[in-house]
Short mmCIF file of C-alpha atoms in Angstrom, two decimals:
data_model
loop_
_atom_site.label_atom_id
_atom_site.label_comp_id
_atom_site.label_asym_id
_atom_site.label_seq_id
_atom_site.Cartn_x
_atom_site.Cartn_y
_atom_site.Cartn_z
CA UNK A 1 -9.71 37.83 12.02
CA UNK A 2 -7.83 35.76 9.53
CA UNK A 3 -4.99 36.34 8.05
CA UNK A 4 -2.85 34.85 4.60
CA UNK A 5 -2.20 31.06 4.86
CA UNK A 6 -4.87 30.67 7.22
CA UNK A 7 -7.81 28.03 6.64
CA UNK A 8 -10.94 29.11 5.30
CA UNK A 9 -14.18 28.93 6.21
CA UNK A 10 -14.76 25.95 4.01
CA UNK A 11 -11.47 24.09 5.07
CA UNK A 12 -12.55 24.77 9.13
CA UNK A 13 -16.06 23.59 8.38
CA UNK A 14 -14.69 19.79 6.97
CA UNK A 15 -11.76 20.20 9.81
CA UNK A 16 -13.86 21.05 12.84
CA UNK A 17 -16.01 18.19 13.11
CA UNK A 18 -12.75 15.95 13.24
CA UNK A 19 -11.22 16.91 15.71
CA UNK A 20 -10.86 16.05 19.86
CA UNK A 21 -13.19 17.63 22.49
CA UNK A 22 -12.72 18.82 25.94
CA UNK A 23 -13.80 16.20 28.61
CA UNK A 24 -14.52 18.76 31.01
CA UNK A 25 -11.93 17.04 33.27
CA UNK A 26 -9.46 19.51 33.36
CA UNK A 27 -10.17 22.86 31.80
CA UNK A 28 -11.11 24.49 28.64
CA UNK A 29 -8.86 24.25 25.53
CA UNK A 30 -8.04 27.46 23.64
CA UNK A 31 -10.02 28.03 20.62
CA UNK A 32 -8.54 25.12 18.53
CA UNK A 33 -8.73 27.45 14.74
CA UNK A 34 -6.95 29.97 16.81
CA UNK A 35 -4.29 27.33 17.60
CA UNK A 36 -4.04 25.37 14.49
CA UNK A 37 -3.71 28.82 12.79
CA UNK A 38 -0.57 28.93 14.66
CA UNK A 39 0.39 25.63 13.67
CA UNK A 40 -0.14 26.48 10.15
CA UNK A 41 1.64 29.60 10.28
CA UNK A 42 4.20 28.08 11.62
CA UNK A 43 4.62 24.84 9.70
CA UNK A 44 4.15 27.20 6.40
CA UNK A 45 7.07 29.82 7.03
CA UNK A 46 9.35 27.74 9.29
CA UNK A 47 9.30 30.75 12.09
CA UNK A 48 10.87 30.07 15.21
CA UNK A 49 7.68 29.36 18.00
CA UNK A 50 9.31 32.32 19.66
CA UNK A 51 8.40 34.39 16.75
CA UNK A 52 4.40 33.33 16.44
CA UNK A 53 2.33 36.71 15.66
CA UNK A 54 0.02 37.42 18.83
CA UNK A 55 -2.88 36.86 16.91
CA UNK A 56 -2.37 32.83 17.48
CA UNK A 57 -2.23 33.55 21.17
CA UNK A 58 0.11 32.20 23.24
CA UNK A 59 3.12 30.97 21.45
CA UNK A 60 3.60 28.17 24.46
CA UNK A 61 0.34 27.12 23.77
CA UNK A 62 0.47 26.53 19.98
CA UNK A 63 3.96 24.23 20.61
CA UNK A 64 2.51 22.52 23.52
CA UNK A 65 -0.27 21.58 21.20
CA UNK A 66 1.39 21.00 18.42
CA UNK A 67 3.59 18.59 20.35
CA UNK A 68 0.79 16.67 22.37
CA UNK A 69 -0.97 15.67 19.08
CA UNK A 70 2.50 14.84 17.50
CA UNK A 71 3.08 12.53 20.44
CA UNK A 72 -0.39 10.67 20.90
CA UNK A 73 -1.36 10.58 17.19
CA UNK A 74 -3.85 13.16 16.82
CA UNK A 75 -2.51 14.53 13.27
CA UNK A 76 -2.52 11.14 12.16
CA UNK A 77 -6.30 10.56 12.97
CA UNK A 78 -7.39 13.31 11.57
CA UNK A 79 -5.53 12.25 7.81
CA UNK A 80 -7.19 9.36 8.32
CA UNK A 81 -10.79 10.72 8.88
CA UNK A 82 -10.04 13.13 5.91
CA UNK A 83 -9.07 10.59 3.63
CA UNK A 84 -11.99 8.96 4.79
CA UNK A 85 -14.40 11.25 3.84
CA UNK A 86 -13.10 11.65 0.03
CA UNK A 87 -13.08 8.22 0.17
CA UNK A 88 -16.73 8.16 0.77
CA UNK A 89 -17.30 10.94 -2.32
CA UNK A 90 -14.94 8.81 -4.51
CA UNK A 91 -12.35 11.46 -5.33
CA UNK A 92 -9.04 9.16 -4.35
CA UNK A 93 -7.37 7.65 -7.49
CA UNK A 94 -6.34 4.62 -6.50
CA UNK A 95 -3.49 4.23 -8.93
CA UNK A 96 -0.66 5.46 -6.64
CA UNK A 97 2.66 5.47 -6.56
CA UNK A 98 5.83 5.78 -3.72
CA UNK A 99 9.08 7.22 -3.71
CA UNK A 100 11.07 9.46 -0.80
CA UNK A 101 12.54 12.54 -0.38
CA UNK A 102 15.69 13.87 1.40
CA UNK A 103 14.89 17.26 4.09
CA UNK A 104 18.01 18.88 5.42
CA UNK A 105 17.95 19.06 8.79
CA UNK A 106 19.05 22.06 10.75
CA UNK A 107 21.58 22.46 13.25
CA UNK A 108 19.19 23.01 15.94
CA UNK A 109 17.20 19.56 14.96
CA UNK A 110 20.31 17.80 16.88
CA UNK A 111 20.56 17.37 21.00
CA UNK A 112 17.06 16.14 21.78
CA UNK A 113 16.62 14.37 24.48
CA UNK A 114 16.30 10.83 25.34
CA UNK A 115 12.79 10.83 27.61
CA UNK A 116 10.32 9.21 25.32
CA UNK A 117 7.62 10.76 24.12
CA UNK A 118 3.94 11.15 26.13
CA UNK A 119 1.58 8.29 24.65
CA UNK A 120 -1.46 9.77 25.36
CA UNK A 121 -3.01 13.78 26.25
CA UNK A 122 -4.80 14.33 29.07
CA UNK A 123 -7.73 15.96 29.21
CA UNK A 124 -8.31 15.01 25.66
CA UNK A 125 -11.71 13.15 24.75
CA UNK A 126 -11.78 11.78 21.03
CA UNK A 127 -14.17 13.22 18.57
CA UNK A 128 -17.34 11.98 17.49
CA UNK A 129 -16.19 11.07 13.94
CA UNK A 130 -12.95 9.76 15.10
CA UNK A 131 -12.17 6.57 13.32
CA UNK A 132 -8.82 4.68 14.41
CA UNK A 133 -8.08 5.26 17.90
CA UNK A 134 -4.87 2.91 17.68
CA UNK A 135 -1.90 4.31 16.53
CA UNK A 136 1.86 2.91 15.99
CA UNK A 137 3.68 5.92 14.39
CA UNK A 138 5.93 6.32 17.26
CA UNK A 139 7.01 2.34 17.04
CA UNK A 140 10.20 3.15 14.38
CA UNK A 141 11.24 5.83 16.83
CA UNK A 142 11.09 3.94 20.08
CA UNK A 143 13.02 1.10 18.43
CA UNK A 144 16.26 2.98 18.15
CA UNK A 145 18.23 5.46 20.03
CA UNK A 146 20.19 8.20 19.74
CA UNK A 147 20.11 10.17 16.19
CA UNK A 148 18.78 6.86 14.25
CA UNK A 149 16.02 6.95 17.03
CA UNK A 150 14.88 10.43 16.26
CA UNK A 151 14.70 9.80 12.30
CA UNK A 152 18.40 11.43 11.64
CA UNK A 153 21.35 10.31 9.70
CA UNK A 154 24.19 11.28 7.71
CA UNK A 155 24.14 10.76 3.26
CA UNK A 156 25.14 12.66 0.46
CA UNK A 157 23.10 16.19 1.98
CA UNK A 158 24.93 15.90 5.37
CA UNK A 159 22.60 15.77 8.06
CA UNK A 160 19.04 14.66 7.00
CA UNK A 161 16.12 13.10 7.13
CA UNK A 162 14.20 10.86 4.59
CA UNK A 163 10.19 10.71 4.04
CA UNK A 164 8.71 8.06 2.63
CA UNK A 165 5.49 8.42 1.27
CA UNK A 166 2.40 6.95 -1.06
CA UNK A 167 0.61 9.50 -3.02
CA UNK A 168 -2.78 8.69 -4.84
CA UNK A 169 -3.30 9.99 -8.75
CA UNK A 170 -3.97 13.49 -7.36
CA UNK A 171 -0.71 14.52 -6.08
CA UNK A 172 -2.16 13.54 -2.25
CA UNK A 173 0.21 11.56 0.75
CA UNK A 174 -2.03 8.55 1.72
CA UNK A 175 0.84 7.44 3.59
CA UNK A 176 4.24 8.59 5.56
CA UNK A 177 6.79 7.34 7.03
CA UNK A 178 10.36 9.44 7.94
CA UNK A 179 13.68 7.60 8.78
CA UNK A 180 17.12 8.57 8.97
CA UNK A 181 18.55 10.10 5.77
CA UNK A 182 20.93 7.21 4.29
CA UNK A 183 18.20 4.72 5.30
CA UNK A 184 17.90 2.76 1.31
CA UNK A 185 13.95 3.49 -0.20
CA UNK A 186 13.37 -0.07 -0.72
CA UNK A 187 13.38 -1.42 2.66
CA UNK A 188 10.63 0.88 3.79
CA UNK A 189 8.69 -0.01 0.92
CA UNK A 190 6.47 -2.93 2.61
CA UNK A 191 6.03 -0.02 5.93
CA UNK A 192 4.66 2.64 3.12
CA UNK A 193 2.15 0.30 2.17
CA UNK A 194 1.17 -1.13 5.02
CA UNK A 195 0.18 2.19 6.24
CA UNK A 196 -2.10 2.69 3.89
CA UNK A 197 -5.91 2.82 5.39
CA UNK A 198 -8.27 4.56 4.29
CA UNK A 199 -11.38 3.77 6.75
CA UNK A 200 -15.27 3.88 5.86
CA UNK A 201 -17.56 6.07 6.90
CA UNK A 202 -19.72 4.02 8.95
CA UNK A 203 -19.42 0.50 8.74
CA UNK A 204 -16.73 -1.40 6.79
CA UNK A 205 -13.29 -2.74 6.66
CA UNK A 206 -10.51 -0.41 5.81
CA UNK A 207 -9.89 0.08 2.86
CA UNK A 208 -5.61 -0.96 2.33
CA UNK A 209 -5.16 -2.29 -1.25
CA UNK A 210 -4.80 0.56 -4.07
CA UNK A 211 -5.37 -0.64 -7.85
CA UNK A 212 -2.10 -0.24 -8.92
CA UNK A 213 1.56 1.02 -7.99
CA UNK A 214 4.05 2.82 -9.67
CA UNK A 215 8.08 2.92 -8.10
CA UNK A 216 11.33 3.96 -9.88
CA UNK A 217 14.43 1.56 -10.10
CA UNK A 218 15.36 2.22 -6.34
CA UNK A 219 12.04 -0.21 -5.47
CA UNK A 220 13.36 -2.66 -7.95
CA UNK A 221 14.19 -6.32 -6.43
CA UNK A 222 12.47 -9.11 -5.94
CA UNK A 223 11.19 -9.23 -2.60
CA UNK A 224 9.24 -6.09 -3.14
CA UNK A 225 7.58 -7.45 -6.48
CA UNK A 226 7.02 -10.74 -4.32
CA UNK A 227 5.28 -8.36 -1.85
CA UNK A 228 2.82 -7.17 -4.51
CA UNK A 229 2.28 -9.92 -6.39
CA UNK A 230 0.99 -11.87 -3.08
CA UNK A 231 -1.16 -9.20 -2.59
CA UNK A 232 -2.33 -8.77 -6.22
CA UNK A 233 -1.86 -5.80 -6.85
CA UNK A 234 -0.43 -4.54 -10.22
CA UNK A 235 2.82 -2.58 -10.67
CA UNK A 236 4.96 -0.65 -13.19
CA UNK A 237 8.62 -1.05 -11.40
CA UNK A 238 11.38 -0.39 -14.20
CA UNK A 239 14.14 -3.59 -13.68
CA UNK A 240 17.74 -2.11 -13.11
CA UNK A 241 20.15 -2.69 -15.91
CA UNK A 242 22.05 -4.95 -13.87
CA UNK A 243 19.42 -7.07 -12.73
CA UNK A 244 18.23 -7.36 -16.40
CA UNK A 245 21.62 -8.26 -17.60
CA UNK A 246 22.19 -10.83 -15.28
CA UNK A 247 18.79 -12.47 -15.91
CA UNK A 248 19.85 -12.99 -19.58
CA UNK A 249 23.01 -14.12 -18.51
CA UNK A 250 21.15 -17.18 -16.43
CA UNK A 251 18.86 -17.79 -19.78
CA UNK A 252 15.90 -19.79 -19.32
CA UNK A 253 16.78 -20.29 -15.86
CA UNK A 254 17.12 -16.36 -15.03
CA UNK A 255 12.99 -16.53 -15.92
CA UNK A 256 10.83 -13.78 -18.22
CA UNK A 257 11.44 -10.07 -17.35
CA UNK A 258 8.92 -8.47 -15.66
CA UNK A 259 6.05 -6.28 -17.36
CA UNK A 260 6.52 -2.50 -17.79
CA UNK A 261 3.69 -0.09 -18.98
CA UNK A 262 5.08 2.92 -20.07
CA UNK A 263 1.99 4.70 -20.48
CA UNK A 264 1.31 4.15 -16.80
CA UNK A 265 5.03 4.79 -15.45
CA UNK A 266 4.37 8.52 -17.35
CA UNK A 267 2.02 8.82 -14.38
CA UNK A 268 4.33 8.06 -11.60
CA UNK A 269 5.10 12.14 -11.48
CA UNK A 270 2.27 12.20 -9.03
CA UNK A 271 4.41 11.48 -6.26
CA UNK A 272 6.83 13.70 -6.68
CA UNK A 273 4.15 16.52 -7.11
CA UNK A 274 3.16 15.73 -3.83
CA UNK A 275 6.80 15.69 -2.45
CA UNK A 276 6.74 19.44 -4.01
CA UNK A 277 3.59 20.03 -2.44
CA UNK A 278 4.83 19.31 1.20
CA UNK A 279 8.10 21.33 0.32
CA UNK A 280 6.04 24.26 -0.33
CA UNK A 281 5.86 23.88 3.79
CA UNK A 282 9.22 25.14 5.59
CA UNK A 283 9.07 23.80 8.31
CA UNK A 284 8.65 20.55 6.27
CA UNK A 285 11.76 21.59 3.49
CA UNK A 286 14.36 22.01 6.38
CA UNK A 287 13.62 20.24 9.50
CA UNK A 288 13.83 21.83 12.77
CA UNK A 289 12.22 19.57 14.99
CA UNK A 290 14.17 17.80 17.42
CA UNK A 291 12.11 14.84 18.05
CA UNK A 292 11.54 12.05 14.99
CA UNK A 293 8.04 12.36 16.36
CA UNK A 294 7.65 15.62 15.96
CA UNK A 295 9.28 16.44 12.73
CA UNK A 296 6.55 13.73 11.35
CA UNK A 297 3.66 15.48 13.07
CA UNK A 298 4.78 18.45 11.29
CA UNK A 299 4.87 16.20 8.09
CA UNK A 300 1.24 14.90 8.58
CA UNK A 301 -0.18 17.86 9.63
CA UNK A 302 1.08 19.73 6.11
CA UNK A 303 -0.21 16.61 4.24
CA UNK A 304 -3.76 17.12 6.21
CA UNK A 305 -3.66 20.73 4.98
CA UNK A 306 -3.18 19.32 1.11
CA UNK A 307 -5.92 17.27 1.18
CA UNK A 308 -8.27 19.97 2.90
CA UNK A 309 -6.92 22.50 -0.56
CA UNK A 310 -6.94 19.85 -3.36
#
Protein backbone atom coordinates (compact mmCIF):
# COMPACT_ATOMS: atom_id res chain seq x y z
CA UNK A 1 0.00 0.00 0.00
CA UNK A 2 1.36 3.32 -1.08
CA UNK A 3 0.54 6.31 -0.14
CA UNK A 4 1.08 10.36 -1.59
CA UNK A 5 4.82 11.25 -1.95
CA UNK A 6 5.72 7.78 -2.11
CA UNK A 7 7.91 6.31 -5.10
CA UNK A 8 6.31 4.64 -7.82
CA UNK A 9 6.57 1.64 -9.33
CA UNK A 10 8.73 3.05 -12.05
CA UNK A 11 11.01 5.14 -9.62
CA UNK A 12 11.48 1.63 -7.25
CA UNK A 13 12.19 -0.37 -10.38
CA UNK A 14 15.49 2.13 -11.46
CA UNK A 15 16.09 2.47 -7.42
CA UNK A 16 16.04 -1.17 -6.40
CA UNK A 17 18.73 -2.55 -8.35
CA UNK A 18 21.09 0.18 -6.70
CA UNK A 19 20.97 -0.38 -3.70
CA UNK A 20 23.01 -2.63 -0.72
CA UNK A 21 22.14 -6.30 0.04
CA UNK A 22 22.03 -8.32 3.12
CA UNK A 23 25.25 -10.45 3.65
CA UNK A 24 23.46 -12.90 5.55
CA UNK A 25 25.90 -12.12 8.41
CA UNK A 26 23.71 -10.69 10.72
CA UNK A 27 20.02 -10.72 10.00
CA UNK A 28 17.49 -9.67 7.55
CA UNK A 29 16.95 -5.95 6.74
CA UNK A 30 13.37 -4.59 6.74
CA UNK A 31 11.85 -4.25 3.44
CA UNK A 32 14.10 -1.37 2.16
CA UNK A 33 10.76 0.55 -0.07
CA UNK A 34 9.06 0.21 3.21
CA UNK A 35 11.96 2.11 4.83
CA UNK A 36 12.94 4.56 2.28
CA UNK A 37 9.17 5.39 2.16
CA UNK A 38 9.79 6.55 5.57
CA UNK A 39 12.71 8.41 4.64
CA UNK A 40 10.84 10.11 2.00
CA UNK A 41 8.00 10.92 4.06
CA UNK A 42 9.98 12.22 6.29
CA UNK A 43 12.55 14.24 4.36
CA UNK A 44 9.31 15.64 2.30
CA UNK A 45 7.16 17.06 5.32
CA UNK A 46 9.93 17.65 7.90
CA UNK A 47 7.87 15.38 10.63
CA UNK A 48 9.51 14.69 13.71
CA UNK A 49 10.82 10.61 13.44
CA UNK A 50 8.56 10.34 16.45
CA UNK A 51 5.68 11.19 14.30
CA UNK A 52 6.38 8.52 11.20
CA UNK A 53 2.81 6.96 10.16
CA UNK A 54 2.92 3.08 11.10
CA UNK A 55 2.73 2.19 7.70
CA UNK A 56 6.78 2.82 7.41
CA UNK A 57 7.17 0.47 10.31
CA UNK A 58 9.20 1.12 12.97
CA UNK A 59 10.02 4.72 13.34
CA UNK A 60 13.60 3.57 15.09
CA UNK A 61 14.21 1.70 12.21
CA UNK A 62 13.68 4.31 9.44
CA UNK A 63 16.26 6.88 11.57
CA UNK A 64 18.66 4.19 12.26
CA UNK A 65 18.72 3.70 8.55
CA UNK A 66 18.57 6.82 7.50
CA UNK A 67 21.56 7.61 9.70
CA UNK A 68 23.81 4.49 8.83
CA UNK A 69 23.71 5.41 5.07
CA UNK A 70 24.25 9.16 5.99
CA UNK A 71 27.34 8.07 7.88
CA UNK A 72 29.05 5.43 5.47
CA UNK A 73 28.01 7.07 2.17
CA UNK A 74 25.30 5.04 0.93
CA UNK A 75 23.03 8.11 -0.37
CA UNK A 76 25.94 9.32 -2.04
CA UNK A 77 26.52 6.03 -4.07
CA UNK A 78 23.42 5.68 -5.08
CA UNK A 79 23.45 9.65 -6.83
CA UNK A 80 26.27 8.50 -8.28
CA UNK A 81 24.93 5.21 -9.88
CA UNK A 82 21.80 7.31 -10.89
CA UNK A 83 23.62 9.88 -12.54
CA UNK A 84 25.35 7.17 -14.02
CA UNK A 85 22.75 5.62 -15.69
CA UNK A 86 21.33 8.97 -17.47
CA UNK A 87 24.65 9.39 -18.23
CA UNK A 88 24.68 6.27 -20.19
CA UNK A 89 21.09 7.39 -22.06
CA UNK A 90 22.63 10.89 -22.63
CA UNK A 91 20.01 12.98 -20.85
CA UNK A 92 22.67 15.19 -18.58
CA UNK A 93 23.29 18.69 -20.12
CA UNK A 94 26.54 19.28 -19.52
CA UNK A 95 26.37 23.04 -19.49
CA UNK A 96 26.02 23.55 -15.70
CA UNK A 97 26.22 26.00 -13.48
CA UNK A 98 26.93 26.55 -9.31
CA UNK A 99 25.74 28.78 -6.81
CA UNK A 100 24.56 28.10 -2.86
CA UNK A 101 21.82 28.49 -0.82
CA UNK A 102 21.25 29.54 2.84
CA UNK A 103 18.74 26.71 5.11
CA UNK A 104 17.76 27.98 8.51
CA UNK A 105 18.56 25.77 10.92
CA UNK A 106 16.33 24.90 13.81
CA UNK A 107 16.82 25.17 17.34
CA UNK A 108 16.94 21.57 17.85
CA UNK A 109 19.84 21.19 14.97
CA UNK A 110 22.25 22.59 17.92
CA UNK A 111 23.87 20.22 20.91
CA UNK A 112 25.07 17.26 18.87
CA UNK A 113 27.52 15.46 20.06
CA UNK A 114 31.14 15.20 19.56
CA UNK A 115 31.60 11.10 18.89
CA UNK A 116 32.34 10.93 15.24
CA UNK A 117 30.35 9.42 13.02
CA UNK A 118 30.36 5.30 12.15
CA UNK A 119 32.53 4.89 8.82
CA UNK A 120 31.15 1.91 7.73
CA UNK A 121 27.49 -0.42 8.38
CA UNK A 122 27.68 -3.65 9.37
CA UNK A 123 25.99 -6.20 7.97
CA UNK A 124 25.84 -4.24 4.82
CA UNK A 125 27.16 -5.96 1.48
CA UNK A 126 27.38 -3.43 -1.57
CA UNK A 127 25.16 -3.89 -4.52
CA UNK A 128 25.85 -5.42 -7.67
CA UNK A 129 25.75 -2.14 -9.69
CA UNK A 130 27.53 -0.24 -7.09
CA UNK A 131 30.09 1.96 -8.67
CA UNK A 132 32.42 4.07 -6.19
CA UNK A 133 32.92 2.33 -3.07
CA UNK A 134 35.28 5.25 -1.73
CA UNK A 135 33.77 8.02 -0.26
CA UNK A 136 35.16 11.41 1.45
CA UNK A 137 31.93 13.36 2.26
CA UNK A 138 32.51 13.18 5.88
CA UNK A 139 36.31 14.73 5.41
CA UNK A 140 34.95 18.71 5.80
CA UNK A 141 33.15 17.54 8.91
CA UNK A 142 35.89 15.63 10.64
CA UNK A 143 38.24 18.57 10.00
CA UNK A 144 36.55 20.92 12.39
CA UNK A 145 34.83 20.85 15.66
CA UNK A 146 32.25 22.10 17.42
CA UNK A 147 29.33 24.01 15.34
CA UNK A 148 31.85 24.73 12.24
CA UNK A 149 32.41 20.86 12.45
CA UNK A 150 28.80 19.97 12.05
CA UNK A 151 28.25 22.45 8.95
CA UNK A 152 26.71 25.43 11.30
CA UNK A 153 27.37 29.06 11.55
CA UNK A 154 26.03 32.33 12.22
CA UNK A 155 25.24 35.21 8.89
CA UNK A 156 22.66 37.47 8.02
CA UNK A 157 19.63 34.43 8.68
CA UNK A 158 20.98 33.69 12.22
CA UNK A 159 21.76 30.24 12.59
CA UNK A 160 22.31 28.39 9.23
CA UNK A 161 23.67 26.33 7.02
CA UNK A 162 24.97 26.83 3.38
CA UNK A 163 24.72 24.17 0.34
CA UNK A 164 26.75 24.34 -2.32
CA UNK A 165 25.83 22.72 -5.28
CA UNK A 166 26.39 22.08 -9.34
CA UNK A 167 23.28 21.60 -11.26
CA UNK A 168 23.33 20.32 -14.97
CA UNK A 169 20.93 22.22 -17.77
CA UNK A 170 17.95 20.31 -16.32
CA UNK A 171 17.53 21.80 -13.02
CA UNK A 172 19.49 18.41 -11.48
CA UNK A 173 22.39 18.59 -8.30
CA UNK A 174 25.42 16.72 -9.83
CA UNK A 175 27.18 17.87 -6.91
CA UNK A 176 26.85 19.01 -2.99
CA UNK A 177 28.61 20.19 -0.60
CA UNK A 178 27.08 22.00 2.91
CA UNK A 179 29.26 24.24 5.20
CA UNK A 180 28.59 26.58 7.83
CA UNK A 181 26.28 29.48 6.87
CA UNK A 182 28.75 32.65 6.61
CA UNK A 183 31.27 30.31 4.92
CA UNK A 184 31.96 32.91 1.38
CA UNK A 185 30.60 30.78 -2.09
CA UNK A 186 33.82 31.21 -3.75
CA UNK A 187 36.09 29.26 -1.67
CA UNK A 188 34.06 26.12 -2.07
CA UNK A 189 33.97 26.61 -5.61
CA UNK A 190 37.12 24.30 -6.60
CA UNK A 191 35.28 21.41 -3.77
CA UNK A 192 31.85 21.77 -5.99
CA UNK A 193 33.67 20.82 -8.91
CA UNK A 194 35.81 18.48 -7.86
CA UNK A 195 32.93 16.46 -6.79
CA UNK A 196 31.64 16.16 -9.83
CA UNK A 197 31.74 12.30 -11.20
CA UNK A 198 29.62 10.96 -13.08
CA UNK A 199 30.91 7.16 -13.56
CA UNK A 200 30.33 4.76 -16.70
CA UNK A 201 28.41 2.04 -16.89
CA UNK A 202 30.84 -0.59 -17.36
CA UNK A 203 34.15 0.29 -18.21
CA UNK A 204 35.56 3.86 -18.34
CA UNK A 205 36.99 6.74 -16.54
CA UNK A 206 34.68 9.04 -14.73
CA UNK A 207 33.39 11.31 -16.31
CA UNK A 208 34.48 15.04 -14.17
CA UNK A 209 34.73 17.86 -16.76
CA UNK A 210 31.21 19.50 -17.82
CA UNK A 211 31.22 21.66 -21.19
CA UNK A 212 30.72 24.75 -19.73
CA UNK A 213 29.99 26.74 -16.36
CA UNK A 214 27.93 29.43 -15.47
CA UNK A 215 28.51 31.46 -11.70
CA UNK A 216 27.19 34.90 -10.59
CA UNK A 217 29.59 37.74 -9.34
CA UNK A 218 30.11 35.95 -5.88
CA UNK A 219 32.49 33.25 -8.04
CA UNK A 220 34.19 36.19 -9.58
CA UNK A 221 38.17 36.39 -8.89
CA UNK A 222 40.89 35.19 -10.37
CA UNK A 223 41.89 32.11 -8.86
CA UNK A 224 38.63 30.52 -9.70
CA UNK A 225 38.87 31.59 -13.52
CA UNK A 226 42.60 30.29 -13.19
CA UNK A 227 40.95 27.04 -11.95
CA UNK A 228 38.90 26.69 -15.14
CA UNK A 229 40.95 27.89 -17.54
CA UNK A 230 43.70 25.09 -16.52
CA UNK A 231 41.17 22.76 -16.89
CA UNK A 232 39.64 24.13 -20.13
CA UNK A 233 36.64 24.45 -19.51
CA UNK A 234 34.54 27.48 -20.66
CA UNK A 235 32.73 29.94 -18.38
CA UNK A 236 30.27 32.87 -18.28
CA UNK A 237 31.38 34.56 -14.72
CA UNK A 238 30.09 38.34 -14.75
CA UNK A 239 33.46 40.56 -13.40
CA UNK A 240 32.41 42.71 -10.27
CA UNK A 241 32.30 46.40 -10.84
CA UNK A 242 35.16 46.88 -8.73
CA UNK A 243 37.36 44.47 -10.17
CA UNK A 244 36.50 45.95 -13.64
CA UNK A 245 37.21 49.42 -12.51
CA UNK A 246 40.37 48.75 -11.15
CA UNK A 247 41.56 46.82 -14.23
CA UNK A 248 41.05 50.04 -16.30
CA UNK A 249 42.62 51.92 -13.76
CA UNK A 250 46.04 49.64 -14.27
CA UNK A 251 45.52 50.14 -18.31
CA UNK A 252 47.39 47.90 -20.42
CA UNK A 253 48.93 46.43 -17.51
CA UNK A 254 45.43 45.58 -15.69
CA UNK A 255 45.10 43.05 -19.06
CA UNK A 256 41.69 42.48 -21.41
CA UNK A 257 38.43 41.83 -19.44
CA UNK A 258 37.25 38.60 -19.47
CA UNK A 259 34.50 37.19 -21.99
CA UNK A 260 30.80 37.26 -21.03
CA UNK A 261 27.98 35.52 -23.10
CA UNK A 262 24.87 36.81 -22.20
CA UNK A 263 22.88 34.48 -24.06
CA UNK A 264 24.43 31.70 -22.01
CA UNK A 265 24.42 33.55 -18.46
CA UNK A 266 20.27 33.71 -19.29
CA UNK A 267 20.72 30.00 -18.62
CA UNK A 268 22.38 30.09 -15.33
CA UNK A 269 18.56 29.99 -13.70
CA UNK A 270 19.06 26.28 -13.78
CA UNK A 271 20.67 26.24 -10.59
CA UNK A 272 18.56 28.01 -8.75
CA UNK A 273 15.59 25.83 -10.07
CA UNK A 274 17.24 23.11 -8.58
CA UNK A 275 17.88 25.00 -5.23
CA UNK A 276 13.85 25.39 -5.42
CA UNK A 277 13.56 21.92 -6.21
CA UNK A 278 15.38 20.64 -2.98
CA UNK A 279 13.38 23.38 -0.97
CA UNK A 280 10.27 21.79 -2.02
CA UNK A 281 11.82 19.09 0.70
CA UNK A 282 11.33 20.30 4.50
CA UNK A 283 13.39 18.65 6.00
CA UNK A 284 15.88 20.12 3.44
CA UNK A 285 14.26 24.09 3.75
CA UNK A 286 14.84 24.15 7.62
CA UNK A 287 17.40 21.86 8.91
CA UNK A 288 16.83 19.71 11.79
CA UNK A 289 19.55 17.41 11.74
CA UNK A 290 22.06 17.60 14.30
CA UNK A 291 24.95 16.08 12.64
CA UNK A 292 26.70 18.01 9.38
CA UNK A 293 26.60 14.44 8.16
CA UNK A 294 23.35 13.92 8.45
CA UNK A 295 21.72 17.10 7.41
CA UNK A 296 23.75 16.31 3.96
CA UNK A 297 22.42 12.77 3.75
CA UNK A 298 19.13 14.30 3.97
CA UNK A 299 20.35 16.74 1.17
CA UNK A 300 21.52 13.88 -1.18
CA UNK A 301 18.92 11.70 -0.60
CA UNK A 302 16.19 14.61 -1.82
CA UNK A 303 18.55 15.29 -4.79
CA UNK A 304 18.43 11.28 -5.57
CA UNK A 305 14.64 11.60 -5.46
CA UNK A 306 14.89 14.64 -8.27
CA UNK A 307 16.71 12.83 -10.53
CA UNK A 308 14.49 9.55 -10.13
CA UNK A 309 11.15 12.40 -11.08
CA UNK A 310 12.87 14.57 -13.78
Amino acid sequence: MTGRGDLTDGEWKRLEPLLPVSNRRCGRWRDHRQVINGVLHRVRTGVQWRDLPKRFGPWKTVHKRHLQWSADGTWERLLQQVQAVADAKSTIDWAISVDSTVMRAHQHAAGARTAPPPASSKGAAVAEHQIDPAWTGLAGHLAEVGAAGEALGRSRGGFTTKVHLSADGRCRPLSLLVTPGQRADCTQFEPVMDKIRVHRIGTGRPRTRPDSVSADKAYSNRRTRAYLRKRGIRHVIPEKADQAANRVKLGSRGGRPPGFDKERYKKRNVVERAINKLKGFRAVATRYDKRGHVFLGTVTFAAIIIWLRS
